[in-house]
Short mmCIF file of C-alpha atoms and ligand atoms in Angstrom, two decimals:
data_model
loop_
_atom_site.label_atom_id
_atom_site.label_comp_id
_atom_site.label_asym_id
_atom_site.label_seq_id
_atom_site.Cartn_x
_atom_site.Cartn_y
_atom_site.Cartn_z
CA MET A 1 -151.19 129.54 -3.82
CA GLU A 2 -151.27 131.89 -0.91
CA SER A 3 -148.42 131.24 1.43
CA GLU A 4 -145.28 129.29 2.16
CA SER A 5 -146.90 127.74 5.21
CA ALA A 6 -149.75 126.38 3.14
CA VAL A 7 -147.19 124.64 0.98
CA SER A 8 -145.23 123.17 3.86
CA GLU A 9 -148.43 121.96 5.50
CA LEU A 10 -149.06 119.87 2.43
CA ALA A 11 -146.12 117.71 3.32
CA GLU A 12 -147.95 116.22 6.28
CA PRO A 13 -151.32 115.15 5.07
CA ASN A 14 -154.22 114.24 7.25
CA LEU A 15 -157.78 114.57 6.13
CA ARG A 16 -158.67 117.76 7.97
CA ARG A 17 -155.48 119.49 6.98
CA LEU A 18 -155.82 118.29 3.42
CA LEU A 19 -159.34 119.66 3.15
CA SER A 20 -158.49 122.99 4.68
CA THR A 21 -155.21 123.46 2.84
CA ALA A 22 -156.81 122.80 -0.50
CA GLY A 23 -159.80 124.92 0.52
CA LEU A 24 -162.19 121.99 0.31
CA ASP A 25 -163.53 122.24 3.87
CA VAL A 26 -166.73 124.02 2.90
CA GLU A 27 -170.15 123.01 4.12
CA TYR A 28 -172.88 122.32 1.63
CA VAL A 29 -176.36 123.10 2.81
CA ARG A 30 -178.58 122.10 -0.08
CA ALA A 31 -178.34 120.03 -3.21
CA VAL A 32 -180.41 119.64 -6.33
CA GLY A 33 -179.57 118.11 -9.70
CA ASN A 34 -175.93 118.78 -10.52
CA THR A 35 -175.74 121.64 -8.05
CA LEU A 36 -174.63 121.80 -4.44
CA PHE A 37 -175.18 125.03 -2.49
CA ARG A 38 -172.91 126.45 0.17
CA LYS A 39 -173.28 129.60 2.20
CA ASP A 40 -170.99 132.59 1.79
CA ALA A 41 -169.88 134.86 4.63
CA ASN A 42 -173.16 136.79 4.32
CA GLY A 43 -175.27 133.66 4.56
CA ARG A 44 -176.20 133.71 0.87
CA GLU A 45 -176.35 130.44 -1.02
CA VAL A 46 -173.58 129.95 -3.55
CA PRO A 47 -174.25 127.29 -6.21
CA VAL A 48 -171.45 124.84 -6.99
CA LEU A 49 -171.56 122.65 -10.07
CA ASP A 50 -170.96 119.11 -8.85
CA TYR A 51 -168.86 116.90 -11.11
CA ALA A 52 -167.86 114.61 -8.22
CA ALA A 53 -171.52 113.65 -7.78
CA GLY A 54 -171.20 111.54 -4.66
CA TYR A 55 -168.13 109.71 -6.01
CA GLY A 56 -170.30 108.43 -8.83
CA ALA A 57 -173.36 107.67 -6.71
CA LEU A 58 -175.62 110.30 -8.26
CA ILE A 59 -176.60 109.02 -11.66
CA PHE A 60 -179.78 111.15 -11.53
CA GLY A 61 -178.22 114.00 -9.57
CA HIS A 62 -178.96 115.23 -6.06
CA ASN A 63 -182.50 114.89 -4.77
CA HIS A 64 -184.09 114.02 -8.07
CA PRO A 65 -187.78 115.00 -7.74
CA GLU A 66 -189.08 111.59 -8.84
CA ILE A 67 -186.86 109.76 -6.38
CA VAL A 68 -187.69 112.18 -3.60
CA ALA A 69 -191.42 111.85 -4.35
CA ARG A 70 -191.14 108.07 -4.14
CA ALA A 71 -189.28 108.34 -0.83
CA ARG A 72 -191.98 110.69 0.55
CA GLU A 73 -194.69 108.33 -0.59
CA LEU A 74 -192.96 105.41 1.16
CA LEU A 75 -192.68 107.32 4.42
CA ASP A 76 -196.26 108.61 4.15
CA GLU A 77 -197.45 105.04 3.66
CA GLN A 78 -195.62 104.11 6.86
CA ILE A 79 -193.92 101.18 5.19
CA PRO A 80 -192.10 98.90 7.63
CA VAL A 81 -188.54 99.91 6.85
CA LEU A 82 -187.09 97.22 9.08
CA ALA A 83 -188.93 93.92 9.31
CA GLN A 84 -186.05 91.47 9.35
CA PHE A 85 -186.63 87.74 9.17
CA SER A 86 -189.90 88.00 7.32
CA SER A 87 -190.98 87.91 3.72
CA HIS A 88 -189.38 90.65 1.60
CA PRO A 89 -191.29 90.77 -1.70
CA TYR A 90 -189.74 94.15 -2.56
CA ALA A 91 -186.23 92.67 -2.28
CA ASN A 92 -187.31 89.77 -4.48
CA ARG A 93 -188.71 92.23 -7.00
CA LEU A 94 -185.46 94.14 -6.99
CA ALA A 95 -183.48 90.93 -7.48
CA ASP A 96 -185.82 89.92 -10.33
CA GLU A 97 -185.46 93.27 -12.00
CA LEU A 98 -181.65 93.15 -11.70
CA ASN A 99 -181.74 89.67 -13.20
CA ARG A 100 -183.95 90.77 -16.07
CA ILE A 101 -181.61 93.64 -16.96
CA ILE A 102 -178.41 91.62 -16.55
CA HIS A 103 -179.82 88.75 -18.62
CA ARG A 104 -180.78 91.13 -21.39
CA GLU A 105 -177.34 92.70 -21.42
CA THR A 106 -175.11 89.69 -21.01
CA GLY A 107 -177.21 87.20 -22.94
CA THR A 108 -177.15 84.69 -20.11
CA THR A 109 -180.30 83.09 -18.76
CA GLU A 110 -178.80 81.74 -15.58
CA PRO A 111 -180.38 83.32 -12.50
CA TYR A 112 -178.29 85.37 -10.08
CA TYR A 113 -179.07 85.23 -6.36
CA ALA A 114 -178.95 88.51 -4.49
CA THR A 115 -177.45 89.32 -1.10
CA PHE A 116 -178.06 92.89 -0.01
CA ALA A 117 -175.65 95.16 1.81
CA ASN A 118 -175.28 98.76 2.94
CA SER A 119 -172.15 99.90 1.15
CA GLY A 120 -169.89 98.94 -1.70
CA ALA A 121 -167.16 97.50 0.50
CA GLU A 122 -169.73 95.46 2.37
CA GLY A 123 -171.06 94.08 -0.93
CA VAL A 124 -167.50 93.14 -1.95
CA GLU A 125 -166.97 91.41 1.37
CA ALA A 126 -170.21 89.47 0.95
CA ALA A 127 -168.93 88.26 -2.44
CA VAL A 128 -165.55 87.32 -0.99
CA LYS A 129 -167.19 85.53 1.91
CA HIS A 130 -169.51 83.64 -0.38
CA ALA A 131 -166.66 82.64 -2.67
CA GLU A 132 -164.73 81.33 0.32
CA LEU A 133 -167.73 79.38 1.56
CA ASP A 134 -168.08 77.85 -1.89
CA ARG A 135 -164.37 76.97 -1.96
CA VAL A 136 -164.39 75.45 1.52
CA LEU A 137 -167.55 73.42 0.88
CA SER A 138 -166.27 72.03 -2.42
CA LEU A 139 -162.87 71.27 -0.89
CA SER A 140 -164.55 69.43 1.99
CA ALA A 141 -166.71 67.45 -0.42
CA HIS A 142 -163.64 66.50 -2.48
CA LEU A 143 -161.68 65.53 0.62
CA ASP A 144 -164.59 63.46 1.93
CA GLU A 145 -164.73 61.60 -1.38
CA ALA A 146 -160.95 61.07 -1.28
CA GLU A 147 -161.12 59.77 2.29
CA GLU A 148 -163.98 57.45 1.43
CA SER A 149 -162.07 56.05 -1.54
CA THR A 150 -158.87 55.67 0.50
CA ARG A 151 -160.77 53.93 3.31
CA ALA A 152 -162.30 51.50 0.81
CA ALA A 153 -158.88 50.73 -0.69
CA ARG A 154 -157.43 50.08 2.74
CA ALA A 155 -160.33 47.81 3.64
CA ALA A 156 -159.80 45.88 0.39
CA VAL A 157 -156.11 45.36 1.22
CA GLU A 158 -156.92 44.29 4.76
CA ALA A 159 -159.56 41.87 3.43
CA GLY A 160 -157.01 40.47 0.98
CA THR A 161 -158.96 41.46 -2.15
CA ALA A 162 -156.39 44.05 -3.23
CA THR A 163 -152.61 44.35 -3.02
CA VAL A 164 -150.20 47.26 -2.86
CA PRO A 165 -147.94 47.04 -5.93
CA GLU A 166 -144.19 47.43 -5.69
CA GLY A 167 -143.18 50.97 -6.39
CA LEU A 168 -146.36 52.69 -5.17
CA ARG A 169 -144.58 53.83 -2.03
CA ASP A 170 -141.72 55.21 -4.14
CA SER A 171 -144.15 57.16 -6.29
CA LEU A 172 -145.03 59.15 -3.15
CA GLY A 173 -141.38 59.41 -2.15
CA LEU A 174 -141.87 57.17 0.87
CA GLY A 175 -139.22 54.91 2.37
CA ARG A 176 -139.78 51.44 3.73
CA PRO A 177 -142.40 51.12 6.44
CA ALA A 178 -141.18 50.87 10.01
CA ASP A 179 -141.15 47.45 11.62
CA GLY A 180 -144.64 46.12 12.01
CA GLU A 181 -146.16 48.92 9.88
CA GLN A 182 -148.02 47.88 6.76
CA ASP A 183 -147.45 49.55 3.38
CA ILE A 184 -151.09 50.51 3.24
CA GLU A 185 -150.95 52.26 6.61
CA ARG A 186 -148.00 54.24 5.49
CA LEU A 187 -149.67 55.22 2.24
CA CYS A 188 -152.88 56.24 4.00
CA GLY A 189 -150.92 58.30 6.53
CA GLU A 190 -149.01 60.12 3.79
CA ILE A 191 -152.11 60.84 1.72
CA GLY A 192 -153.91 62.16 4.79
CA ARG A 193 -150.94 64.35 5.63
CA ARG A 194 -150.66 65.79 2.12
CA ASN A 195 -154.40 66.37 1.84
CA ASP A 196 -154.42 68.11 5.22
CA GLU A 197 -151.61 70.31 4.03
CA ARG A 198 -153.79 71.35 1.04
CA ARG A 199 -156.85 71.76 3.26
CA ASN A 200 -155.01 74.08 5.62
CA ARG A 201 -153.55 76.33 2.97
CA PRO A 202 -155.18 79.73 3.26
CA PRO A 203 -157.12 81.02 0.25
CA VAL A 204 -155.56 83.49 -2.12
CA PHE A 205 -157.44 86.18 -4.03
CA LEU A 206 -156.47 87.64 -7.36
CA ALA A 207 -156.97 91.32 -8.12
CA LEU A 208 -155.51 93.86 -10.47
CA GLU A 209 -152.81 96.42 -9.84
CA SER A 210 -154.43 99.86 -9.43
CA GLY A 211 -157.72 98.19 -8.52
CA PHE A 212 -159.96 99.49 -5.75
CA HIS A 213 -162.54 97.38 -3.94
CA GLY A 214 -163.15 99.19 -0.67
CA LYS A 215 -161.52 100.08 2.60
CA LEU A 216 -163.11 97.76 5.15
CA MET A 217 -160.89 95.18 6.76
CA GLY A 218 -161.59 92.46 4.20
CA SER A 219 -162.07 94.56 1.10
CA VAL A 220 -158.97 96.70 1.72
CA GLN A 221 -156.86 93.56 1.20
CA LEU A 222 -158.08 93.62 -2.41
CA THR A 223 -157.41 97.32 -2.92
CA HIS A 224 -154.02 97.65 -4.53
CA ASN A 225 -152.88 101.03 -3.18
CA PRO A 226 -150.31 100.04 -0.51
CA GLY A 227 -151.04 103.22 1.46
CA TYR A 228 -154.56 101.99 2.19
CA ARG A 229 -153.77 98.30 2.38
CA GLU A 230 -150.41 97.67 3.96
CA PRO A 231 -151.07 98.64 7.58
CA PHE A 232 -153.85 96.04 7.61
CA THR A 233 -152.45 93.08 5.68
CA ALA A 234 -152.05 91.07 8.89
CA LEU A 235 -155.81 91.28 9.38
CA GLY A 236 -156.97 89.63 6.21
CA ALA A 237 -156.64 87.17 3.37
CA THR A 238 -153.75 87.30 0.92
CA THR A 239 -154.25 88.96 -2.44
CA ARG A 240 -151.92 88.46 -5.38
CA PHE A 241 -151.98 91.54 -7.60
CA VAL A 242 -151.67 91.08 -11.33
CA PRO A 243 -150.57 93.94 -13.60
CA VAL A 244 -153.19 94.94 -16.17
CA GLY A 245 -152.48 93.39 -19.57
CA ARG A 246 -150.27 90.58 -18.22
CA PRO A 247 -152.03 87.23 -18.68
CA ASP A 248 -148.62 85.58 -18.32
CA VAL A 249 -148.34 86.83 -14.73
CA LEU A 250 -151.88 85.66 -14.08
CA LYS A 251 -150.97 82.15 -15.23
CA GLU A 252 -147.73 82.21 -13.24
CA VAL A 253 -149.51 83.19 -10.04
CA PHE A 254 -152.13 80.55 -10.61
CA GLU A 255 -149.48 77.87 -11.17
CA GLN A 256 -148.00 78.69 -7.77
CA GLU A 257 -151.35 78.03 -6.13
CA ARG A 258 -152.01 74.75 -7.86
CA GLY A 259 -151.68 71.32 -6.35
CA VAL A 260 -153.47 67.98 -6.13
CA LEU A 261 -155.68 66.15 -3.68
CA LEU A 262 -154.75 62.49 -3.37
CA ARG A 263 -156.75 59.32 -2.85
CA LEU A 264 -156.22 55.61 -3.02
CA THR A 265 -158.31 53.61 -5.45
CA VAL A 266 -158.41 49.96 -6.40
CA GLU A 267 -158.15 48.91 -10.02
CA ARG A 268 -158.13 45.25 -11.04
CA GLY A 269 -157.12 44.19 -7.53
CA GLU A 270 -154.27 46.69 -7.25
CA VAL A 271 -154.10 49.85 -5.18
CA ARG A 272 -153.36 53.01 -7.09
CA VAL A 273 -152.87 56.68 -6.17
CA GLY A 274 -155.45 58.97 -7.79
CA GLU A 275 -155.10 62.74 -8.11
CA ARG A 276 -157.62 65.55 -8.38
CA GLU A 277 -156.50 69.02 -9.41
CA HIS A 278 -156.86 71.55 -6.65
CA HIS A 279 -155.99 75.21 -6.29
CA THR A 280 -156.23 77.72 -3.50
CA VAL A 281 -157.34 80.69 -5.59
CA CYS A 282 -160.70 81.72 -4.18
CA ALA A 283 -161.80 84.44 -6.60
CA PHE A 284 -160.59 87.08 -9.01
CA LEU A 285 -161.87 90.61 -8.42
CA LEU A 286 -161.81 93.28 -11.05
CA GLU A 287 -163.39 96.55 -12.15
CA PRO A 288 -164.30 96.89 -15.84
CA ILE A 289 -163.17 100.50 -15.51
CA GLN A 290 -160.80 101.12 -12.65
CA GLY A 291 -162.26 104.09 -10.83
CA GLU A 292 -160.12 105.12 -7.87
CA GLY A 293 -157.04 103.85 -9.69
CA GLY A 294 -157.40 106.73 -12.15
CA ILE A 295 -160.32 105.88 -14.52
CA HIS A 296 -158.64 103.17 -16.56
CA PRO A 297 -160.90 101.05 -18.76
CA LEU A 298 -159.77 97.44 -18.81
CA PRO A 299 -158.33 96.62 -22.23
CA ARG A 300 -160.76 94.40 -24.15
CA LYS A 301 -158.16 91.79 -24.99
CA PHE A 302 -157.15 91.42 -21.35
CA ALA A 303 -160.81 91.16 -20.33
CA GLU A 304 -161.18 88.28 -22.79
CA GLU A 305 -158.04 86.63 -21.44
CA ILE A 306 -159.37 86.92 -17.89
CA GLN A 307 -162.70 85.45 -18.93
CA ALA A 308 -160.93 82.53 -20.63
CA PHE A 309 -158.70 82.05 -17.56
CA SER A 310 -161.78 81.86 -15.35
CA GLU A 311 -163.45 79.33 -17.62
CA GLU A 312 -160.32 77.15 -17.83
CA THR A 313 -159.47 77.16 -14.16
CA GLY A 314 -162.91 77.46 -12.57
CA CYS A 315 -161.73 80.54 -10.65
CA PRO A 316 -164.85 82.69 -10.13
CA LEU A 317 -164.88 86.25 -11.43
CA VAL A 318 -166.21 88.95 -9.14
CA ILE A 319 -167.00 91.96 -11.26
CA ASP A 320 -166.99 95.07 -9.15
CA GLU A 321 -169.46 97.42 -10.86
CA ILE A 322 -169.87 99.60 -7.78
CA GLN A 323 -168.62 102.71 -9.54
CA SER A 324 -168.92 101.75 -13.21
CA GLY A 325 -172.32 100.06 -13.14
CA MET A 326 -175.91 101.30 -12.92
CA GLY A 327 -175.92 102.77 -16.41
CA ARG A 328 -173.04 105.19 -15.98
CA THR A 329 -171.19 104.02 -19.09
CA GLY A 330 -174.22 103.74 -21.36
CA THR A 331 -175.05 100.15 -20.45
CA PHE A 332 -176.27 98.83 -17.12
CA LEU A 333 -172.92 97.10 -16.54
CA ALA A 334 -169.66 98.53 -17.83
CA GLY A 335 -168.45 94.94 -18.26
CA THR A 336 -170.98 94.51 -21.06
CA HIS A 337 -168.76 96.57 -23.39
CA LEU A 338 -165.98 94.05 -22.73
CA GLY A 339 -168.02 90.86 -23.03
CA LEU A 340 -167.34 90.09 -19.37
CA ARG A 341 -169.59 87.61 -17.65
CA GLY A 342 -169.32 87.59 -13.89
CA ASP A 343 -169.87 84.70 -11.56
CA TYR A 344 -170.51 87.53 -9.14
CA TYR A 345 -171.48 91.18 -9.58
CA VAL A 346 -171.37 93.87 -6.94
CA LEU A 347 -173.41 97.06 -7.29
CA ALA A 348 -173.76 99.95 -4.85
CA LYS A 349 -173.45 103.77 -5.14
CA ALA A 350 -176.15 104.77 -7.68
CA LEU A 351 -178.36 101.85 -6.63
CA GLY A 352 -179.48 104.02 -3.70
CA GLY A 353 -180.62 106.90 -5.91
CA GLY A 354 -178.53 109.36 -3.91
CA ILE A 355 -180.76 109.08 -0.84
CA ALA A 356 -180.46 105.47 0.36
CA LYS A 357 -177.49 103.33 1.29
CA ALA A 358 -177.90 100.26 -0.80
CA ALA A 359 -175.63 97.61 -2.24
CA VAL A 360 -176.13 94.18 -3.66
CA MET A 361 -173.96 91.17 -4.37
CA LEU A 362 -175.22 88.83 -7.06
CA VAL A 363 -173.96 85.29 -7.53
CA ARG A 364 -174.94 82.98 -10.33
CA GLU A 365 -177.02 79.92 -9.57
CA THR A 366 -174.41 77.25 -10.31
CA ARG A 367 -172.10 78.84 -7.77
CA TYR A 368 -174.73 79.77 -5.23
CA ARG A 369 -174.64 78.17 -1.78
CA PRO A 370 -178.01 78.46 -0.04
CA GLU A 371 -176.23 78.01 3.31
CA PHE A 372 -174.93 81.55 2.86
CA GLU A 373 -178.33 83.07 3.64
CA LEU A 374 -178.11 81.94 7.24
CA LEU A 375 -174.41 82.60 7.60
CA HIS A 376 -174.50 86.20 6.42
CA SER A 377 -176.75 89.06 7.48
CA SER A 378 -176.79 92.70 8.45
CA THR A 379 -179.44 94.60 10.41
CA PHE A 380 -179.97 97.34 7.85
CA ALA A 381 -179.34 95.46 4.62
CA LYS A 382 -182.36 94.64 2.45
CA ASP A 383 -184.54 97.23 4.20
CA SER A 384 -187.70 98.05 2.32
CA PHE A 385 -186.93 101.76 1.88
CA SER A 386 -183.63 101.15 0.05
CA CYS A 387 -185.12 98.35 -2.03
CA TYR A 388 -188.05 100.50 -3.17
CA VAL A 389 -185.74 103.42 -3.93
CA ALA A 390 -183.46 101.11 -5.90
CA LEU A 391 -186.45 99.82 -7.86
CA LYS A 392 -187.33 103.42 -8.67
CA VAL A 393 -183.79 104.07 -9.94
CA LEU A 394 -183.99 100.99 -12.18
CA ASP A 395 -187.39 102.16 -13.49
CA MET A 396 -185.90 105.53 -14.35
CA LEU A 397 -182.93 103.99 -16.16
CA GLU A 398 -185.15 101.64 -18.11
CA ALA A 399 -187.95 104.12 -18.89
CA GLY A 400 -188.53 104.95 -22.55
CA GLY A 401 -186.67 101.83 -23.68
CA GLY A 402 -183.50 102.72 -21.76
CA GLU A 403 -183.48 106.50 -21.88
CA GLY A 404 -181.15 106.60 -18.84
CA TYR A 405 -178.46 104.60 -20.62
CA ARG A 406 -178.80 106.60 -23.81
CA LEU A 407 -178.44 109.84 -21.88
CA ALA A 408 -175.35 108.57 -20.07
CA GLU A 409 -173.77 107.66 -23.37
CA GLU A 410 -174.73 110.84 -25.18
CA ARG A 411 -173.94 113.27 -22.33
CA GLY A 412 -170.72 111.34 -21.66
CA ALA A 413 -169.68 111.69 -25.29
CA ALA A 414 -170.30 115.45 -25.17
CA LEU A 415 -168.30 115.78 -21.96
CA ALA A 416 -165.46 113.61 -23.29
CA ALA A 417 -165.31 115.66 -26.50
CA MET A 418 -164.84 118.82 -24.46
CA LEU A 419 -162.14 117.21 -22.26
CA GLU A 420 -160.33 116.02 -25.39
CA ARG A 421 -160.54 119.54 -26.80
CA VAL A 422 -158.92 121.02 -23.69
CA ALA A 423 -156.30 118.25 -23.68
CA ALA A 424 -155.49 118.93 -27.34
CA GLY A 425 -154.91 122.60 -26.50
CA PHE A 426 -152.53 121.71 -23.63
CA PRO A 427 -150.59 118.58 -24.61
CA ASP A 428 -147.75 119.77 -22.37
CA VAL A 429 -150.09 119.83 -19.36
CA VAL A 430 -152.64 117.09 -19.96
CA LYS A 431 -151.39 113.54 -20.28
CA GLU A 432 -154.61 111.75 -21.19
CA VAL A 433 -158.38 111.76 -21.15
CA ARG A 434 -159.85 108.34 -20.39
CA GLY A 435 -163.09 106.61 -19.58
CA ARG A 436 -166.47 105.89 -20.97
CA GLY A 437 -169.90 107.47 -20.68
CA LEU A 438 -170.14 109.54 -17.53
CA MET A 439 -167.04 108.05 -15.95
CA LEU A 440 -164.19 110.17 -17.23
CA GLY A 441 -160.69 110.95 -16.06
CA PHE A 442 -158.46 113.87 -16.98
CA GLU A 443 -154.83 113.17 -16.17
CA PHE A 444 -152.23 115.89 -15.78
CA HIS A 445 -148.58 115.30 -16.51
CA ASP A 446 -146.66 114.63 -13.32
CA GLN A 447 -145.65 117.89 -11.66
CA CYS A 448 -143.10 116.40 -9.26
CA ASP A 449 -140.34 118.24 -11.12
CA ALA A 450 -142.35 121.41 -11.77
CA LYS A 451 -140.44 124.70 -11.83
CA ASP A 452 -143.09 126.32 -9.68
CA ASP A 453 -142.27 125.54 -6.02
CA ALA A 454 -145.85 125.22 -4.82
CA LEU A 455 -146.96 123.01 -7.70
CA ARG A 456 -143.90 120.82 -7.23
CA GLU A 457 -144.46 120.56 -3.47
CA ALA A 458 -148.12 119.75 -3.95
CA ALA A 459 -147.28 117.06 -6.50
CA ARG A 460 -144.57 115.54 -4.33
CA SER A 461 -147.00 115.36 -1.41
CA SER A 462 -149.59 113.65 -3.65
CA LEU A 463 -151.83 116.67 -3.28
CA PHE A 464 -151.63 118.19 -6.72
CA GLY A 465 -155.12 117.06 -7.72
CA TYR A 466 -156.61 118.35 -4.47
CA VAL A 467 -155.07 121.76 -4.94
CA ILE A 468 -156.50 121.91 -8.46
CA ALA A 469 -159.86 120.83 -7.01
CA GLY A 470 -159.62 123.69 -4.50
CA HIS A 471 -159.04 126.19 -7.29
CA LEU A 472 -161.91 124.77 -9.35
CA LEU A 473 -164.14 125.22 -6.32
CA HIS A 474 -163.14 128.72 -5.26
CA ARG A 475 -162.42 130.29 -8.60
CA HIS A 476 -165.02 128.49 -10.74
CA ALA A 477 -167.62 127.10 -8.30
CA ILE A 478 -167.03 123.62 -9.71
CA ARG A 479 -166.54 120.49 -7.66
CA SER A 480 -164.34 117.67 -8.85
CA PHE A 481 -161.80 115.43 -7.13
CA PRO A 482 -158.79 113.42 -8.01
CA THR A 483 -159.27 109.66 -7.91
CA ALA A 484 -158.22 108.10 -4.58
CA SER A 485 -155.12 106.30 -5.81
CA ALA A 486 -154.10 108.41 -8.81
CA VAL A 487 -154.00 111.96 -7.59
CA HIS A 488 -152.90 113.54 -10.88
CA THR A 489 -156.20 112.45 -12.39
CA LEU A 490 -159.36 114.49 -11.92
CA ARG A 491 -162.54 112.50 -12.23
CA PHE A 492 -165.76 113.66 -13.79
CA GLU A 493 -168.81 111.57 -12.97
CA PRO A 494 -171.80 113.90 -13.24
CA SER A 495 -175.41 112.84 -13.54
CA VAL A 496 -177.26 112.18 -16.79
CA LEU A 497 -178.87 115.60 -16.34
CA LEU A 498 -175.63 117.32 -17.38
CA THR A 499 -176.35 120.27 -19.69
CA ASP A 500 -174.29 121.77 -22.49
CA ALA A 501 -173.98 124.96 -20.45
CA GLU A 502 -172.50 122.97 -17.55
CA ILE A 503 -170.00 121.38 -19.93
CA ASP A 504 -169.06 124.85 -21.21
CA ARG A 505 -168.45 126.05 -17.66
CA LEU A 506 -166.08 123.16 -17.03
CA GLU A 507 -164.29 123.85 -20.28
CA GLU A 508 -163.62 127.41 -19.23
CA ALA A 509 -162.44 126.29 -15.78
CA LEU A 510 -160.13 123.57 -17.08
CA THR A 511 -158.69 125.92 -19.66
CA ASP A 512 -157.85 128.31 -16.83
CA VAL A 513 -156.30 125.51 -14.72
CA CYS A 514 -154.23 124.20 -17.62
CA GLY A 515 -153.04 127.75 -18.30
CA ILE A 516 -151.86 128.08 -14.70
CA VAL A 517 -149.99 124.77 -14.89
CA ARG A 518 -148.52 125.63 -18.30
CA ASP A 519 -147.36 129.03 -17.03
CA GLN A 520 -146.18 127.46 -13.76
CA SER A 521 -147.86 130.28 -11.91
CA SER A 522 -149.33 128.91 -8.70
CA GLN A 523 -149.85 132.49 -7.48
CA ARG A 524 -152.94 132.51 -9.70
CA LEU A 525 -154.48 129.63 -7.76
CA VAL A 526 -157.40 130.63 -5.56
CA LEU A 527 -157.97 128.40 -2.56
CA THR A 528 -160.39 130.46 -0.50
CA SER A 529 -163.48 132.51 -1.18
N1 PMP B 1 -165.39 99.24 -5.34
C1 PMP B 1 -165.27 100.26 -6.17
C2 PMP B 1 -164.97 100.00 -7.61
C3 PMP B 1 -165.42 101.58 -5.71
O1 PMP B 1 -165.27 102.59 -6.56
C4 PMP B 1 -165.72 101.79 -4.36
C5 PMP B 1 -165.89 103.19 -3.79
N2 PMP B 1 -165.23 104.19 -4.42
C6 PMP B 1 -165.86 100.68 -3.52
C7 PMP B 1 -165.68 99.42 -4.04
C8 PMP B 1 -166.20 100.84 -2.08
O2 PMP B 1 -167.49 101.29 -1.94
P1 PMP B 1 -167.95 102.02 -0.59
O3 PMP B 1 -167.19 103.29 -0.51
O4 PMP B 1 -169.43 102.22 -0.74
O5 PMP B 1 -167.61 101.09 0.51
#
């Protein structure tokens, strides 16, 4: 690395400084397939092999000719891009197609209702909002029933057709009624008070440690990384984070949120206190493969435990397939490999084919609240252009009996084999290769105690991965990034068009990088060109 000052600048990260220090502040002027082009000092285009691929949004690469042709056609036809509050047959078609694919993969036949959005975080927030609406509406219905039953019991006592047995007050921990107060009044007051206390408890969300679900005000509460989340916790709902592989913690957290709703009933002329189980857990959000947390596939056993937990407790599962879905792992949903069945799914990134901003939240029929359609909307969501582009992407994935998925699996396996080969050559440098299909992570051993000053400084400032990315760019014309919350892990999420030659180029580049780290010789790093 060039200079002392570059190293000391790393200690105070902000985005602009980070980009320029790591040499990542280059402008790209054109993009096609797996290649981005930037201009050199003489104005000539320099191709850069793009393994970051729009943070996983480019399943068919940049400006795929078929997607671009479809977009041109749509504009030439002067389609009404924005015609809100009218019939949207294209959105219905997209929802139908998503249903058809998800049904085929998960084996369910239950329909999923679609709510469209413009970004992943927005899709997550739509799911969270819907889950909360569902929770609030069911809670209200249960409380109404309880009130109705309690009112009827009180009326029966007042009419003399029912009595309050000795000991019922004690069972609620109540003392004697005040002078002139009836037992029944006291009981009704206490039940109302306890039910109100349950009603007013704020919802709690469950999510996994190292999970990432977005950075908007609501979704950032569900993103584990404290650096992103903590300044904003006062602005949103509470999330309880569960470590991966710890069903015991999951149960413990759930126990803390459990309680009962009370009601009075009358049985054989006697008033009784009835209970209905109630909990304040609104939803459980998870990624089948944690992306920004460092490309960690969820262990199968834990996925099964989560699924069983959801079925036992009724806590809905929101499966965030924003990064892992859309065919990237060889199936449409990465959760399919784990037998996960979501009450909700969220898709974004590749849904827009690299040229549209599209996201969708899907909720299964038995959970769906039609009221949500009027409560939630966004000017640009569900626009015809994005829906048609998304339909085109689905067509391309499904063509030839699922050629897109097969390619993702086969190209992913070739890429993973190469990464494993490099890792095997540098076990002292590379900690692990993880992932599935075209969602792969390459983790370096922690360099916080590196002998080399610059590598150590970079690692201690959480910038190690960015510095490596800078070298890959300037020395090898390859673009890759560390994951957002695990900066020792480089991510590789290229398109299905990835060629063997492109894999070879990365092999050469990573071999060089691993050599530099092994030799602790940061002076060989190139961060400008
Ligand atoms: N969830 C996951 C799993 C993601 O990977 C991301 C983006 N990296 C998001 C949510 C947020 O999506 P967006 O950046 O489109 O808001």
